[in-house]
Short mmCIF file of C-alpha atoms in Angstrom, two decimals:
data_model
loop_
_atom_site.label_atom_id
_atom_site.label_comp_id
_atom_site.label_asym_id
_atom_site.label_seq_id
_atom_site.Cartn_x
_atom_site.Cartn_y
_atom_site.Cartn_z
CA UNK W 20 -18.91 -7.29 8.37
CA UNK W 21 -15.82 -5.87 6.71
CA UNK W 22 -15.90 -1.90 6.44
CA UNK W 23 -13.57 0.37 4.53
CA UNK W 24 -13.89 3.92 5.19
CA UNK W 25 -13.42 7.25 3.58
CA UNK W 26 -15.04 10.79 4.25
CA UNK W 27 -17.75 10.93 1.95
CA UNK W 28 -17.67 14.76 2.14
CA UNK W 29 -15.48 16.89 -0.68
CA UNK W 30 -11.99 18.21 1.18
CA UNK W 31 -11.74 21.78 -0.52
CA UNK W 32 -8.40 23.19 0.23
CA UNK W 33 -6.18 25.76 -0.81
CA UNK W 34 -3.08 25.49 -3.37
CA UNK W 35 0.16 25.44 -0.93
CA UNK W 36 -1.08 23.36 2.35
CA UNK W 37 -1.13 19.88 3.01
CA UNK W 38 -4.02 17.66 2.15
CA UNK W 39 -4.90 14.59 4.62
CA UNK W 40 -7.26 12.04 3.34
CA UNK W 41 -8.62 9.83 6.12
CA UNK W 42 -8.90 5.83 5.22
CA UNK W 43 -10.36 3.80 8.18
CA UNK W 44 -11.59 -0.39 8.06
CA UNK W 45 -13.25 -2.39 10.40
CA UNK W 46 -12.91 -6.60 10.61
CA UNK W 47 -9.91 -6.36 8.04
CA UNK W 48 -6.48 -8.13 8.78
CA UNK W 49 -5.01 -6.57 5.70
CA UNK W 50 -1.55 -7.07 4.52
CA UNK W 51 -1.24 -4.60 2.38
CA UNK W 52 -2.83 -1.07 1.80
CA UNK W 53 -3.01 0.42 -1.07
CA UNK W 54 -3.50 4.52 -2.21
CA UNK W 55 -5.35 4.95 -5.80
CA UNK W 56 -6.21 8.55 -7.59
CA UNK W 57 -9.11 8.49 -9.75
CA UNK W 58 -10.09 11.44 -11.99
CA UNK W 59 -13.75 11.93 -14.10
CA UNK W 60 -14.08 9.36 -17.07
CA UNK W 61 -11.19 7.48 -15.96
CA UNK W 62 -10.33 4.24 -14.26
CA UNK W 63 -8.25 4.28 -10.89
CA UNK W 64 -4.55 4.81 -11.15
CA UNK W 65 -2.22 3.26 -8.64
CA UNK W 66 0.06 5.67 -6.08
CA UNK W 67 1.47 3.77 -3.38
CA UNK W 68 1.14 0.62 -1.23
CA UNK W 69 1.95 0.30 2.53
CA UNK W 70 3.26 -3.29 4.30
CA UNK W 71 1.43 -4.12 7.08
CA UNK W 72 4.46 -4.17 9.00
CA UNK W 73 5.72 -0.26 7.54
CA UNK W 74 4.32 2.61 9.36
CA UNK W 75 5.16 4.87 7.24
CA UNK W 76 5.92 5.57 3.01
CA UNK W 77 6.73 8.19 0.82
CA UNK W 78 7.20 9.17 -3.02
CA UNK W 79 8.00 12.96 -3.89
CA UNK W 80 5.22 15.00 -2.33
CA UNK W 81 3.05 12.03 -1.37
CA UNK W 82 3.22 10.29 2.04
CA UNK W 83 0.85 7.34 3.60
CA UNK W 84 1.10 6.01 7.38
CA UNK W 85 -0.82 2.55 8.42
CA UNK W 86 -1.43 2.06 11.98
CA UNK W 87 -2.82 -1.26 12.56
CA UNK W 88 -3.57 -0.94 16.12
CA UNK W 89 -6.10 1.94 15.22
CA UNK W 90 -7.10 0.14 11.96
CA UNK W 91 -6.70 3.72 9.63
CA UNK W 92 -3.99 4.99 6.76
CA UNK W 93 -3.45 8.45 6.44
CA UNK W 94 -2.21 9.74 2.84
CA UNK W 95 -0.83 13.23 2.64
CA UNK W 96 -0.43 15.40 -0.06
CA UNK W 97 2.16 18.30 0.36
CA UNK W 98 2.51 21.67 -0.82
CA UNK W 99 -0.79 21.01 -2.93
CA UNK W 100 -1.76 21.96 -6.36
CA UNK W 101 -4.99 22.22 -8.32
CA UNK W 102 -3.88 19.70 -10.58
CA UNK W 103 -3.95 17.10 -7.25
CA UNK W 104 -7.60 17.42 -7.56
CA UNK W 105 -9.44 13.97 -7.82
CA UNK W 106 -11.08 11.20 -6.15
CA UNK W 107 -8.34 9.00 -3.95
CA UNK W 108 -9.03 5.79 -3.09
CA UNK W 109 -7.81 3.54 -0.48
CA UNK W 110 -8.02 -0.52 -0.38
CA UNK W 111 -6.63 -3.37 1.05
CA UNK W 112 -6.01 -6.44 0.20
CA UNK W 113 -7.81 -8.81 2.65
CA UNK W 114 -7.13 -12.80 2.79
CA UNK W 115 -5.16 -13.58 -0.53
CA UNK W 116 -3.06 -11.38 -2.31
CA UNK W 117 -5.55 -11.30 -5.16
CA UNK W 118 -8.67 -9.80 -3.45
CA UNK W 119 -8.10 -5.95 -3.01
CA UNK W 120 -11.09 -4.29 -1.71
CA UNK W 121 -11.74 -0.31 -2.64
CA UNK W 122 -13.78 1.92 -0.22
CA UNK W 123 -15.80 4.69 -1.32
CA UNK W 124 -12.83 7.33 -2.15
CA UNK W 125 -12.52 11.29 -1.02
CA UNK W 126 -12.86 13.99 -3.58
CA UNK W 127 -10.14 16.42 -3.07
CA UNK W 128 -10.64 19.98 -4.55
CA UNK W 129 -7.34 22.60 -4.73
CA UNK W 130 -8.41 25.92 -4.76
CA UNK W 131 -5.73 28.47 -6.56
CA UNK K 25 2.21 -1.40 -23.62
CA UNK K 26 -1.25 0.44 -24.56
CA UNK K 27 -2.35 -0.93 -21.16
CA UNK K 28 -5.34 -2.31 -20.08
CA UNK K 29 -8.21 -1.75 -22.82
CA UNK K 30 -11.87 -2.29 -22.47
CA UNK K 31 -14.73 -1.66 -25.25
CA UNK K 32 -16.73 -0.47 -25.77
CA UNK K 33 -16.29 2.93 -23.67
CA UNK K 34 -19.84 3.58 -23.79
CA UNK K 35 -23.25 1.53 -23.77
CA UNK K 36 -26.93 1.94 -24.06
CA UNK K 37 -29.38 -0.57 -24.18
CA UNK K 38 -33.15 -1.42 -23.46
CA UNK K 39 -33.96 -3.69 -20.43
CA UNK K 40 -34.08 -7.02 -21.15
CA UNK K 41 -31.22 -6.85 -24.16
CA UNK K 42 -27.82 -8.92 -23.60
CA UNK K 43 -24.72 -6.79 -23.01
CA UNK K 44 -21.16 -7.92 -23.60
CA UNK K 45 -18.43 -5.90 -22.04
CA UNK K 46 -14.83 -6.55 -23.45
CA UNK K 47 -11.25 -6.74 -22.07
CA UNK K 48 -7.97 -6.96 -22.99
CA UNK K 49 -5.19 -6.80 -20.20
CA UNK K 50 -1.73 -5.90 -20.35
CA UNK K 51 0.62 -8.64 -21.60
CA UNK K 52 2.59 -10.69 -19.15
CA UNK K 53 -0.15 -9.95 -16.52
CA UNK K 54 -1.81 -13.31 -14.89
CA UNK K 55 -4.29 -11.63 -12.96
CA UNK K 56 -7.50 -10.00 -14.39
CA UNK K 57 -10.34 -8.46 -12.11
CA UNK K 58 -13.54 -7.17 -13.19
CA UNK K 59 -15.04 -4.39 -11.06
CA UNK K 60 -18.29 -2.21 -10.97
CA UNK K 61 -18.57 1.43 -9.59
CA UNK K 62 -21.60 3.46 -8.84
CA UNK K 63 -22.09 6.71 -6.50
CA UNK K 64 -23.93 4.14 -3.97
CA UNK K 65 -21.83 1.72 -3.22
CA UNK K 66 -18.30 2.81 -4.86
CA UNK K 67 -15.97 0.27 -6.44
CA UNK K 68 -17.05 -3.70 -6.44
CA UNK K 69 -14.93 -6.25 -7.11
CA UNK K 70 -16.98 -8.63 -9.62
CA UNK K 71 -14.76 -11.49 -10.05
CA UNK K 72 -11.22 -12.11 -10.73
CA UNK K 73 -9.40 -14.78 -12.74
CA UNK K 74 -5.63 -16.06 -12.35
CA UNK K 75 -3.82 -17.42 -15.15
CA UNK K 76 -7.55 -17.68 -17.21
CA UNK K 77 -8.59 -19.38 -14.61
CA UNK K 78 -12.05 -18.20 -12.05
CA UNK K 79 -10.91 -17.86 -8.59
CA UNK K 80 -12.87 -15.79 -6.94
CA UNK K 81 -16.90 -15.04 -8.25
CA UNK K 82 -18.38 -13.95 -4.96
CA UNK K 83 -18.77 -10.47 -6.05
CA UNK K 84 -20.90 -11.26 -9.09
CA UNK K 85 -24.61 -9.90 -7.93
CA UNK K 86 -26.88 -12.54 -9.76
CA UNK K 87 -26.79 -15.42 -12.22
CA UNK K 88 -27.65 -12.81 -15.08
CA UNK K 89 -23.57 -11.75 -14.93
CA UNK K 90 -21.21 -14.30 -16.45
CA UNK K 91 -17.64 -13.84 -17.00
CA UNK K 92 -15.01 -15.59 -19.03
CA UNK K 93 -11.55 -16.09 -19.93
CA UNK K 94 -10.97 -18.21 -22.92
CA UNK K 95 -7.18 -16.73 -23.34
CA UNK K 96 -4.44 -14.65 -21.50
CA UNK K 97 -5.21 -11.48 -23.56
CA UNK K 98 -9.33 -11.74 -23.77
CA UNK K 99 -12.13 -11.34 -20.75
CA UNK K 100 -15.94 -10.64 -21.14
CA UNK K 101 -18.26 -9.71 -18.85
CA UNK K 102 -22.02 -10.53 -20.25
CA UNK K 103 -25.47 -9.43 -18.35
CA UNK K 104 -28.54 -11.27 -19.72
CA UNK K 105 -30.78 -10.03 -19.62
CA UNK K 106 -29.85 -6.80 -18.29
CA UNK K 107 -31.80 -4.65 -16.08
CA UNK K 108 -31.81 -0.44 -15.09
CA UNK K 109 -30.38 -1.38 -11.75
CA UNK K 110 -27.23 -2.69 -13.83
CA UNK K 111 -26.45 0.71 -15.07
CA UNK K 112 -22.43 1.55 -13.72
CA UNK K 113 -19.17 1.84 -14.96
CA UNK K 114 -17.75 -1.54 -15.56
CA UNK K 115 -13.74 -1.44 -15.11
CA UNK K 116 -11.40 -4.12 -15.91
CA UNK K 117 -7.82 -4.63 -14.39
CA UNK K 118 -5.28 -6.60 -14.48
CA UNK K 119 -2.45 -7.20 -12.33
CA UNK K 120 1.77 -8.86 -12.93
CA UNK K 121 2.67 -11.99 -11.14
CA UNK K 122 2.33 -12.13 -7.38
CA UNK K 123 5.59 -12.20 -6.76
CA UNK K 124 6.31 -8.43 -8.50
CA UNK K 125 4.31 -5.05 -7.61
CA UNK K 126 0.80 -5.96 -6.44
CA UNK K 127 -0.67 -2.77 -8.21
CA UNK K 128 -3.49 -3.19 -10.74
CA UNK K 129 -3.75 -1.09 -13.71
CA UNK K 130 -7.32 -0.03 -14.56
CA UNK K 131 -8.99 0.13 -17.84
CA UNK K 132 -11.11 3.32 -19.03
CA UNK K 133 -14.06 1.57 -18.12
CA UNK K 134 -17.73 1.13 -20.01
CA UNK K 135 -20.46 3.41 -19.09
CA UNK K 136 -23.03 0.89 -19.37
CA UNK K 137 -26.84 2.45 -18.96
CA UNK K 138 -29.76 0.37 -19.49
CA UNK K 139 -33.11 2.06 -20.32
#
């Protein structure tokens, strides 16, 4: 069956270094793939989206690779600050554009 | 553009009672999706409409969810009758032509819990 998957676990780290969020899917042929913050109370705001056929995006401090042969996205957040703490979300869009597909998300925590 | 707005943000009801969850998407945008998220199993996409229209309503768990479109700026999601195990955030989205950005912008979601 089709998997998306994100460490379950809170990422704690501190103001300054880089954060790396892990996104991994099994039995997916996605096209596009797809970065999402989400903070308490609210819905899911979008971040950035990845081509199949890009290895690699970035906007300001934010960067996401896609390797298809390993089936995983990593999304980086540089010189981090507390206010980058939240929930981030990958998904992919699998078969038509319309049907995106969310995994679980990763709560990030900066620590000042 | 206020963006995508659902009501109410909050719900409580007793087991058995008919709940109505409202949406309004963002104008110009022909794509609405209705998702649910708990801690358990994360974000689920419902069902999803294009141009008013049902396309896909594979994710809808049982015949006691409906969902309809009757216009381009109106969506409800009704459970009857609902049950605990229903209790989630409901979030609606909506997304531009496919032919722009494939984002979706996200509601505020309900809180629905059902006693």
């Amino acid at each position: 069956s089709q998997k998306i998957e994100q460490n379950s676990e809170a990422l704690n780290i501190q103001e300054g270094k880089t954060a790396t969020l892990t996104c991994n899917y099994t039995n997916y042929s996605p096209a596009y793939l797809q970065w999402y913050r989400q903070d308490p109370g609210r819905g899911p705001v979008f971040l950035l989206l990845i081509r199949e056929n890009e290895k690699e995006k970035r906007k300001e401090r934010l960067k996401v690779t896609f390797d298809t042969t390993l089936k995983q996205s990593l999304f980086h957040i540089t010189a981090s600050q507390p206010a980058d703490s939240a929930t981030y979300l990958c998904a992919l869009r699998s078969g038509g554009y319309q049907k995106v597909t969310f995994g679980t998300g990763t709560k990030l925590q900066v620590i000042p | 553009d206020a963006g995508v707005i659902q009501s109410p943000r909050h719900e409580v009801t007793e087991m058995g009672q008919e709940v109505t969850l409202r949406c309004k998407p963002i104008s110009g945008h022909d794509y609405l999706f209705w998702y649910r998220q708990t801690m358990m199993r994360g974000l689920e996409l419902l069902i999803y409409f294009n141009n008013n229209v049902p396309i896909d309503d594979s994710g809808m768990p049982e015949d006691r969810f409906s969902a309809k479109m009757p216009n381009a700026s109106f969506s409800t999601l009704k459970i009857q009758p609902s049950e605990p195990r229903d209790s989630a955030v409901y979030f609606c989205a909506s997304s531009p032509p496919s032919t722009q950005n494939t984002e979706a912008f996200f509601g505020q979601g309900t809180r629905l819990t059902v006693v």
